[in-house]
GROMACS .gro file of C-alpha atoms in nm:
model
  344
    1UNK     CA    1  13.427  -3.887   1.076
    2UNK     CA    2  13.276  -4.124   0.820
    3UNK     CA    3  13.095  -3.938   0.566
    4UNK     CA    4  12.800  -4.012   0.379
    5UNK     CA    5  12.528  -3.838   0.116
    6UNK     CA    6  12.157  -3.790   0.157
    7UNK     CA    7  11.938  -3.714  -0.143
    8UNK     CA    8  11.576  -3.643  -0.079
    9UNK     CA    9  11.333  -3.588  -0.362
   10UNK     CA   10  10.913  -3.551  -0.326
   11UNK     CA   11  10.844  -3.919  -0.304
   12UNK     CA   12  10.519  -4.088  -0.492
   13UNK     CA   13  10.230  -4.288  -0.361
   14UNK     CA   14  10.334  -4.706  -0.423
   15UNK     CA   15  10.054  -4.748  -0.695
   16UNK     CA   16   9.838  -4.534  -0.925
   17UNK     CA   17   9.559  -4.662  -0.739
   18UNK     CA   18   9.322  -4.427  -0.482
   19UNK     CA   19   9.429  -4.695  -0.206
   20UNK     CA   20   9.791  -4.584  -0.226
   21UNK     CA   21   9.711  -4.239  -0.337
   22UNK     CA   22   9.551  -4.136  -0.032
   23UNK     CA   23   9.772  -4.194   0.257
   24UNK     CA   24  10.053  -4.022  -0.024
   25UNK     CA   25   9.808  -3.725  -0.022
   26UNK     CA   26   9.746  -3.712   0.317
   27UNK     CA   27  10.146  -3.718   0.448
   28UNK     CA   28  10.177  -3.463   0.201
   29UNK     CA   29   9.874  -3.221   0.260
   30UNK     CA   30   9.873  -3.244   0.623
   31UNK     CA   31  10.251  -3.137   0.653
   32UNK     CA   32  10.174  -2.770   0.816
   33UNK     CA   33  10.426  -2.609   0.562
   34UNK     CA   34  10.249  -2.730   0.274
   35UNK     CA   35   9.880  -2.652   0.384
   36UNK     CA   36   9.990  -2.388   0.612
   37UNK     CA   37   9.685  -2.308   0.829
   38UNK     CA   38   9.525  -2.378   1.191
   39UNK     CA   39   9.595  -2.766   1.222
   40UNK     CA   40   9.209  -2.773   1.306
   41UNK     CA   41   9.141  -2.583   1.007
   42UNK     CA   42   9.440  -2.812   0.824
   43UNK     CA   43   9.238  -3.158   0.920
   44UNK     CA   44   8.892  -3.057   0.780
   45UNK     CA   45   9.019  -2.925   0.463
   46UNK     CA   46   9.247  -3.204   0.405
   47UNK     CA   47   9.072  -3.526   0.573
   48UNK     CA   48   8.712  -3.382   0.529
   49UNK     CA   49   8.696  -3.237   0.203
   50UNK     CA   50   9.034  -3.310  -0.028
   51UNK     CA   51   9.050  -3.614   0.048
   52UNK     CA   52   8.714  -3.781   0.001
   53UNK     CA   53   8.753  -3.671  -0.381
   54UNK     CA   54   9.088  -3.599  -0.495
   55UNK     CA   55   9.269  -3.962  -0.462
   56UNK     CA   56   9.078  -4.119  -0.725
   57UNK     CA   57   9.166  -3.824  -0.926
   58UNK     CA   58   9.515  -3.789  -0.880
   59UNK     CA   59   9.549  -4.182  -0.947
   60UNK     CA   60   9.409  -4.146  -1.295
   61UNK     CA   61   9.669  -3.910  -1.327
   62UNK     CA   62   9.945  -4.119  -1.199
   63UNK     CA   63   9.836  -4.406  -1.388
   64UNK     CA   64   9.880  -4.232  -1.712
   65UNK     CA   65  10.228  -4.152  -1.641
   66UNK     CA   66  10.322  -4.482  -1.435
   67UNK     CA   67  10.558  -4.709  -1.604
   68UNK     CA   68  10.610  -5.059  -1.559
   69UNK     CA   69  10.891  -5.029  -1.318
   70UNK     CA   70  10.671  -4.792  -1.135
   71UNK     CA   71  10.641  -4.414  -1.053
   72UNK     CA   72  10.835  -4.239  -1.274
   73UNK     CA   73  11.011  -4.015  -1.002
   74UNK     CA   74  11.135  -4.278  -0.820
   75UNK     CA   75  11.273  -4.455  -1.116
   76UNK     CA   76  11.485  -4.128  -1.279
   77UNK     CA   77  11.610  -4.071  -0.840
   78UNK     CA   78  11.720  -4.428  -0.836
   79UNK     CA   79  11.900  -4.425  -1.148
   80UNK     CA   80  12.072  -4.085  -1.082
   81UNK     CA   81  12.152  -4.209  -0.712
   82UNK     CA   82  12.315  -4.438  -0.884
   83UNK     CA   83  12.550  -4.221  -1.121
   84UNK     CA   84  12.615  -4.007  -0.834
   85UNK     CA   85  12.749  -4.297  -0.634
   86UNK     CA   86  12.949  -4.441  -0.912
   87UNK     CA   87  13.144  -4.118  -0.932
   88UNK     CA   88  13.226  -4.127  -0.535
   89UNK     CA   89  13.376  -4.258  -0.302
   90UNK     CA   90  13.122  -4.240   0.011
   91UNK     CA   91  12.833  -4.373   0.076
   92UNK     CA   92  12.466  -4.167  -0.079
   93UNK     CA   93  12.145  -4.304   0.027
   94UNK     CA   94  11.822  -4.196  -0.130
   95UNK     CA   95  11.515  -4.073   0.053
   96UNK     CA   96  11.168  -3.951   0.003
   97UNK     CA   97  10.960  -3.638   0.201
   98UNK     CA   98  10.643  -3.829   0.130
   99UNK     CA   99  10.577  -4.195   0.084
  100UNK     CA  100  10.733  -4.516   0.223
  101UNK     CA  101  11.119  -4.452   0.115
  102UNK     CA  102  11.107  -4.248   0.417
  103UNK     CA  103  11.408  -3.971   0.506
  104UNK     CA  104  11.464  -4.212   0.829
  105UNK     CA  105  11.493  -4.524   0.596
  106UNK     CA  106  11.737  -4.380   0.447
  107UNK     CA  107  11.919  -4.216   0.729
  108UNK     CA  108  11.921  -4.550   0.871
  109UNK     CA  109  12.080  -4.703   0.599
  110UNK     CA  110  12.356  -4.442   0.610
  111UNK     CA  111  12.379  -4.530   0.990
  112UNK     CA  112  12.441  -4.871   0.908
  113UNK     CA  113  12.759  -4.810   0.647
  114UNK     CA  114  12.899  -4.651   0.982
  115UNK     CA  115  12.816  -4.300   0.909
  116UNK     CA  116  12.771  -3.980   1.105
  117UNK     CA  117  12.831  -3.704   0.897
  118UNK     CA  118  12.610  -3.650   0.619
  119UNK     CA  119  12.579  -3.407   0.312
  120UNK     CA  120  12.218  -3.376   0.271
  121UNK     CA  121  12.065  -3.246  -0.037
  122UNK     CA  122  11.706  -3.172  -0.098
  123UNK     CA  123  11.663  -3.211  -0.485
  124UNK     CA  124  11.529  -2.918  -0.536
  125UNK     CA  125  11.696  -2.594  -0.686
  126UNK     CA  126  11.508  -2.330  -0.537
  127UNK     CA  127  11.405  -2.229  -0.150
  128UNK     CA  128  11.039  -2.287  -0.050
  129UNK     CA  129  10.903  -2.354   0.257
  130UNK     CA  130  10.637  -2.630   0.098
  131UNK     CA  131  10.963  -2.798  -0.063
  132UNK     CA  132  11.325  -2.754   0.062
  133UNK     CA  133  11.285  -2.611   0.372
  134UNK     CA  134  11.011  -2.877   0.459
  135UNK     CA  135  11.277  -3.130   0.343
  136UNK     CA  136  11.552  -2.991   0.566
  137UNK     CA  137  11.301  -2.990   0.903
  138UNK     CA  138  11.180  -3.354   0.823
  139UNK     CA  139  11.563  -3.528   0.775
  140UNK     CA  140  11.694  -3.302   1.120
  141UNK     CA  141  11.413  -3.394   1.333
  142UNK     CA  142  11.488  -3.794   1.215
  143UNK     CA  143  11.806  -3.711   1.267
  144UNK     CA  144  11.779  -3.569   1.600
  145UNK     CA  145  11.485  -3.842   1.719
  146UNK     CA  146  11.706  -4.168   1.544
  147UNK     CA  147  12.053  -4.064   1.497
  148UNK     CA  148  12.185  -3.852   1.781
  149UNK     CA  149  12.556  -3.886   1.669
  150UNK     CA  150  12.512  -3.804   1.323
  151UNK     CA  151  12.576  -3.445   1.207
  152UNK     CA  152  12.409  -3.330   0.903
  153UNK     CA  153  12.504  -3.032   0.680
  154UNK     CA  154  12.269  -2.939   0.417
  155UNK     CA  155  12.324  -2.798   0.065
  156UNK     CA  156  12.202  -2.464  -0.053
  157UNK     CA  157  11.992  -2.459  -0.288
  158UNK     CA  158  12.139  -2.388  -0.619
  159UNK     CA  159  11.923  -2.220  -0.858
  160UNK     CA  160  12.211  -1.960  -0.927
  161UNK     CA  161  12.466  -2.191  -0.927
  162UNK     CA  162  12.718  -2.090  -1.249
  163UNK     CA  163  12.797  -2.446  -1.310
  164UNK     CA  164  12.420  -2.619  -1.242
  165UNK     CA  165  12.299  -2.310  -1.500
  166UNK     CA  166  12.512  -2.447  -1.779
  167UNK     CA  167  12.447  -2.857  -1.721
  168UNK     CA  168  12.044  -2.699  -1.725
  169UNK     CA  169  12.116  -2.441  -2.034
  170UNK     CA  170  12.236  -2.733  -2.227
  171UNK     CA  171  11.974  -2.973  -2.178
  172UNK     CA  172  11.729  -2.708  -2.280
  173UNK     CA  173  11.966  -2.620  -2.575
  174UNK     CA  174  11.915  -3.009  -2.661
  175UNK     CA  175  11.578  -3.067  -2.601
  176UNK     CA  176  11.495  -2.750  -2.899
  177UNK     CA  177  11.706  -2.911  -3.119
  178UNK     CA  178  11.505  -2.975  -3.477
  179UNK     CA  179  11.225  -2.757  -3.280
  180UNK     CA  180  11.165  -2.386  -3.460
  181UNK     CA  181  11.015  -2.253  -3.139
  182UNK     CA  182  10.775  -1.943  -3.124
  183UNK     CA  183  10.788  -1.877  -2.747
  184UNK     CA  184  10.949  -2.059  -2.439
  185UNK     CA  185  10.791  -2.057  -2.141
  186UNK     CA  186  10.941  -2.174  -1.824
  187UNK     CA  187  10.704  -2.317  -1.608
  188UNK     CA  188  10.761  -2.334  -1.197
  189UNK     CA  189  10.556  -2.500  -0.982
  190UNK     CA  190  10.330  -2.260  -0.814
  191UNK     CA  191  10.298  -2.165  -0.438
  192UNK     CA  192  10.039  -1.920  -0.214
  193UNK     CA  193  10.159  -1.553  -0.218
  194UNK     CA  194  10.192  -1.592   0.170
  195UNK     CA  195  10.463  -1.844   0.153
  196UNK     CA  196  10.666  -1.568   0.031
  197UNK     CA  197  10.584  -1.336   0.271
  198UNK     CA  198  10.625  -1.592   0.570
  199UNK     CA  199  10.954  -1.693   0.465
  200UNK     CA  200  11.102  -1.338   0.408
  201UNK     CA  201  11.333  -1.271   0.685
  202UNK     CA  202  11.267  -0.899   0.725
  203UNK     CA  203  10.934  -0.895   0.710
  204UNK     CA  204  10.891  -0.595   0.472
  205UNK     CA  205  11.063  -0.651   0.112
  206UNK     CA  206  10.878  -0.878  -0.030
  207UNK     CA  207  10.578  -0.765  -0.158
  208UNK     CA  208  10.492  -0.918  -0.471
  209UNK     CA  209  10.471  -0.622  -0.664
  210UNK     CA  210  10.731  -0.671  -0.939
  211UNK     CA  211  10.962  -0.463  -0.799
  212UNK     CA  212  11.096  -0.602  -0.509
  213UNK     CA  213  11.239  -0.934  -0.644
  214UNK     CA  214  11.487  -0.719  -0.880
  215UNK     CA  215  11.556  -0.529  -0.519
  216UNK     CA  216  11.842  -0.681  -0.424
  217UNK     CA  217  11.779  -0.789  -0.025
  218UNK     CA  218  11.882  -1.072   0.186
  219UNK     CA  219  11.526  -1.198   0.143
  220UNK     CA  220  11.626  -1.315  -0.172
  221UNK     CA  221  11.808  -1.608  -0.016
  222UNK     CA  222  11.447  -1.777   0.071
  223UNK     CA  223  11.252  -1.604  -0.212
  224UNK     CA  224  11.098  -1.857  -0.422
  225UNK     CA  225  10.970  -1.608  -0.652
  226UNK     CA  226  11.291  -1.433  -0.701
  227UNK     CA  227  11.494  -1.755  -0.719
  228UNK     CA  228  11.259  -1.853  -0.996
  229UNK     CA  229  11.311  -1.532  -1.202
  230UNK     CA  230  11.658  -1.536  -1.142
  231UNK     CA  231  11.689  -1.900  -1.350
  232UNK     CA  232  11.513  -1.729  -1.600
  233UNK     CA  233  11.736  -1.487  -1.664
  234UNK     CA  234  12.023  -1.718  -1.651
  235UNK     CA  235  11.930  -1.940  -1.854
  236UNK     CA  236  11.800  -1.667  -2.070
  237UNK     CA  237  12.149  -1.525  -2.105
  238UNK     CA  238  12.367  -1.844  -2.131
  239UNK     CA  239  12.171  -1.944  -2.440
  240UNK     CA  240  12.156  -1.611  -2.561
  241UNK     CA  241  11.760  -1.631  -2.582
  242UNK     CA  242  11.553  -1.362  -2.746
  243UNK     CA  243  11.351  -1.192  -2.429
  244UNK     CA  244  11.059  -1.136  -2.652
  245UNK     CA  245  11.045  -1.500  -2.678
  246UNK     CA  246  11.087  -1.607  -2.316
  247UNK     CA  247  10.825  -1.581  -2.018
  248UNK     CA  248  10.803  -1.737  -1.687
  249UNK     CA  249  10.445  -1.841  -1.505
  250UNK     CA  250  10.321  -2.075  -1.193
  251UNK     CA  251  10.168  -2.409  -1.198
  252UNK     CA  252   9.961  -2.639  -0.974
  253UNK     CA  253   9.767  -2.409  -0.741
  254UNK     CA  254   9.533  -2.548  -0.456
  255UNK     CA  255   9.276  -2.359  -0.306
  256UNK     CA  256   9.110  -2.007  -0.364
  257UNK     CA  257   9.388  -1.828  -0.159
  258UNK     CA  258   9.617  -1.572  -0.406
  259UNK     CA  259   9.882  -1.788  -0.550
  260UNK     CA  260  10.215  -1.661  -0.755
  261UNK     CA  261  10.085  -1.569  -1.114
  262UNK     CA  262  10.060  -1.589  -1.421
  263UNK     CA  263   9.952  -1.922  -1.374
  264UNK     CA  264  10.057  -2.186  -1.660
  265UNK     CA  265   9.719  -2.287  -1.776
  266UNK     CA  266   9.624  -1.913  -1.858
  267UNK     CA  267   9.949  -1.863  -2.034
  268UNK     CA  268   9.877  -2.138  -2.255
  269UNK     CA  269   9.541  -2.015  -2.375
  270UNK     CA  270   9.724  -1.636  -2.386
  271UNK     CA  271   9.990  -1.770  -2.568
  272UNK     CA  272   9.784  -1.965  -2.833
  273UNK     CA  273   9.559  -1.674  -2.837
  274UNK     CA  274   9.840  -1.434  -2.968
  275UNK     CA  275   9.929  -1.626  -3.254
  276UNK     CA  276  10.196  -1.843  -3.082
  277UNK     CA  277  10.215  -2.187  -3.256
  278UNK     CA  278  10.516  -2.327  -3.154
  279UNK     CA  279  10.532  -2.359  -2.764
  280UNK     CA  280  10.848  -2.529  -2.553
  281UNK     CA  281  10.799  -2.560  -2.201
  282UNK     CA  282  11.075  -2.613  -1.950
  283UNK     CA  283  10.980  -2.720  -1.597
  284UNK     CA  284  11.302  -2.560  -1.384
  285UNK     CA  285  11.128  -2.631  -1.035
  286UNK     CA  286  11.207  -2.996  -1.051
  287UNK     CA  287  11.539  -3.191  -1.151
  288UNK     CA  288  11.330  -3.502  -1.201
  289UNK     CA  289  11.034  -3.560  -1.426
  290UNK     CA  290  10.697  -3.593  -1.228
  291UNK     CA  291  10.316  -3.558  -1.231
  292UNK     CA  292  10.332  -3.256  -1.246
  293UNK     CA  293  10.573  -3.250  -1.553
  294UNK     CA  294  10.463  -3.530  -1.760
  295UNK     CA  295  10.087  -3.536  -1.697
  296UNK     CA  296   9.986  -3.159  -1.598
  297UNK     CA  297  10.209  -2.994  -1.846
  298UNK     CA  298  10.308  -3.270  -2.129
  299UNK     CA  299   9.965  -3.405  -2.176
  300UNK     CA  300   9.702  -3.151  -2.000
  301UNK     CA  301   9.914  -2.849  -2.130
  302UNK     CA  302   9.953  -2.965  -2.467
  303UNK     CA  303   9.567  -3.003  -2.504
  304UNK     CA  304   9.493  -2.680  -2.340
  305UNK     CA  305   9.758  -2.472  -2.576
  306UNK     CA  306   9.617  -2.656  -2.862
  307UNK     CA  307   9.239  -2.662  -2.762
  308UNK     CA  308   9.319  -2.261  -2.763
  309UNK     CA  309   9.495  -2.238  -3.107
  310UNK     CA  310   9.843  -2.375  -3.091
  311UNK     CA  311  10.014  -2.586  -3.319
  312UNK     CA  312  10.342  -2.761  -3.169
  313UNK     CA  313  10.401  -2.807  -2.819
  314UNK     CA  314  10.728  -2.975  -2.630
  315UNK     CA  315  10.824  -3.046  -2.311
  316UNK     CA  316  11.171  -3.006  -2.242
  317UNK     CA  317  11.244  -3.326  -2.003
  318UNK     CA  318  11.398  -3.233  -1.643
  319UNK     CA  319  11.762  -3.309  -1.572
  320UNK     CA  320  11.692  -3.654  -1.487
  321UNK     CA  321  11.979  -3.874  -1.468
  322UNK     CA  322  12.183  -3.705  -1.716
  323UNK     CA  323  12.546  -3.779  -1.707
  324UNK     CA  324  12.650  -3.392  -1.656
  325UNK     CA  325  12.380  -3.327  -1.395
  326UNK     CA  326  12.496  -3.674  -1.194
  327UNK     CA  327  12.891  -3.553  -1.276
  328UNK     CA  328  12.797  -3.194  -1.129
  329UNK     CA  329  12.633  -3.354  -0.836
  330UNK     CA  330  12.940  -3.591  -0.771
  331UNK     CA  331  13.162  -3.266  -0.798
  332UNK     CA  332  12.932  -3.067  -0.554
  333UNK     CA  333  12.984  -3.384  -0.327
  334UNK     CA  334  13.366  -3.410  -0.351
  335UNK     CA  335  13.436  -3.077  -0.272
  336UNK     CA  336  13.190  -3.083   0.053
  337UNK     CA  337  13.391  -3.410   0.132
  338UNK     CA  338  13.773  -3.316   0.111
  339UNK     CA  339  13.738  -2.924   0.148
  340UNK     CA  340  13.405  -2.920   0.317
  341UNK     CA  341  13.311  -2.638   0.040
  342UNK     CA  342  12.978  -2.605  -0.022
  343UNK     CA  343  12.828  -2.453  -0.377
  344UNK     CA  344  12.771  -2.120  -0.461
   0.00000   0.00000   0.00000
């Protein structure tokens, strides 16, 4: 059969303005494994409260990080799309969860190049429900609804991959170059405590009480939390990193609901507060710089560790379209496509 690749990433609204920013909000916020709640419940937190404030909020965010090709995510997807099919053979197509590159656009373009069987791989590294497993519902429902024939096999995510460890560990080892640090903190994109319990598969290990994510357990194959720690510790040993000098926290919560700690924010006024000067931040959750890299954690978190007592600050970019990650991707693609071997 013809093969082809599918790479999905978040997606971004079309301007940094509140008219485009709300109908990006509102795809995103009303998907039921992001706001996870009654759908009743979903629509009058999302339609009558977040929304009647947020979008003029966000899109003085986005316009402080918009270039003038346009959102920043899509620009670094496109140009590592790109790379990756430079190094192949096959067609890849590039898709969006939220926003008008839709998942079916780019199934349908796929479709058209006369394929039906597809790699698809959610850009993200780790397994949440609000994020790769949302991602892998969305593109087999338009695949089941549009594209009958086509048959879709998804990569795992790859957060422990040996090879993806060392492409990451060496951008990190780059971006501290001419940097003395003090501390490193790697920051994660945050999610509700109950996403972790919802998407354990026995229903009993994880309980978010330090212990159980250095359990080992087949729940650790959908364990965000775990998954995050785990890159941690990678990384942390690749590089040979002092642990006194390495932490890992959550950002971006929503709501009043319990949410994986310790958040970001706090760790930057902790931080600061214990005599740490020199902060790097690395933002392992995404592949691709975002708003939530470049404005909530290279601008906002650079004021808020300084505001608190800090002295240097960094943010370590995401793998972007770096030649190794788009070479490693190209490899991960090959060997799906002649052996139909999947990483590990």
């Amino acid at each position: 059969m013809p093969k082809g690749v599918l790479l999905i990433n978040l997606g971004s609204p079309d301007s940094p303005t509140p008219k485009d920013v709300k109908p990006y909000l509102d795809e995103f916020l009303m998907d039921e494994r992001v706001i996870d709640v009654n759908p009743i419940l979903r629509n009058i937190i999302v339609r009558g409260i977040i929304l009647n404030t947020r979008p003029k909020r966000s899109a003085k965010a986005y316009a402080k990080i918009w270039r003038e090709e346009g959102s920043p995510l899509i620009i670094i997807s496109e140009r590592f799309t790109e790379k990756v099919r430079q190094q192949t053979n096959i067609p890849v197509a590039l898709g969006m969860r939220y926003g008008s590159m839709s998942i079916k656009n780019a199934l349908q373009q796929l479709n058209d190049q006369g394929v039906d069987d597809a790699l698809l791989v959610p850009l993200y590294p780790h397994y949440a429900m609000s994020s790769y497993e949302t991602v892998v519902v969305k593109a087999m429902e338009d695949q089941e609804n549009h594209f009958p024939e086509m048959k879709l096999t998804t990569l795992p995510a790859f957060y422990h991959n040996a090879d993806y460890i060392k492409v990451l560990s060496k951008s990190i080892k780059e971006g501290l170059v001419d940097f003395d640090y003090d501390h490193i903190l790697f920051s994660y994109h945050g999610i509700p405590e109950r996403h972790i319990r919802k998407s354990d598969p026995t229903k009993f290990h994880c309980k978010i009480d330090g212990k159980c994510c250095s359990t080992n357990s087949v729940a650790h194959h959908t364990c965000y939390r775990h998954q995050c720690y785990a890159t941690t510790e990678l990384v942390k040993k690749e590089l040979g990193l002092d642990p006194k000098k390495i932490s890992t926290s959550f950002q971006s919560r929503l709501g009043s609901d319990p949410w994986l700690q310790p958040f970001t924010d706090k760790e930057f006024e902790r931080l600061a507060e214990e005599g740490i000067k020199k902060l790097a931040v690395i933002t392992p959750a995404f592949v691709s710089d975002c708003l939530e890299t470049l404005e909530e954690i290279a601008m906002e978190g650079k004021e808020e560790f300084q505001e608190a007592g800090g002295v240097d600050f960094i943010h370590i970019p995401c793998l972007n379209d770096r030649d190794d990650w788009a070479a490693l991707m190209s490899q991960w693609i090959k060997d799906w496509q002649t052996e139909e071997k999947l990483p590990v």
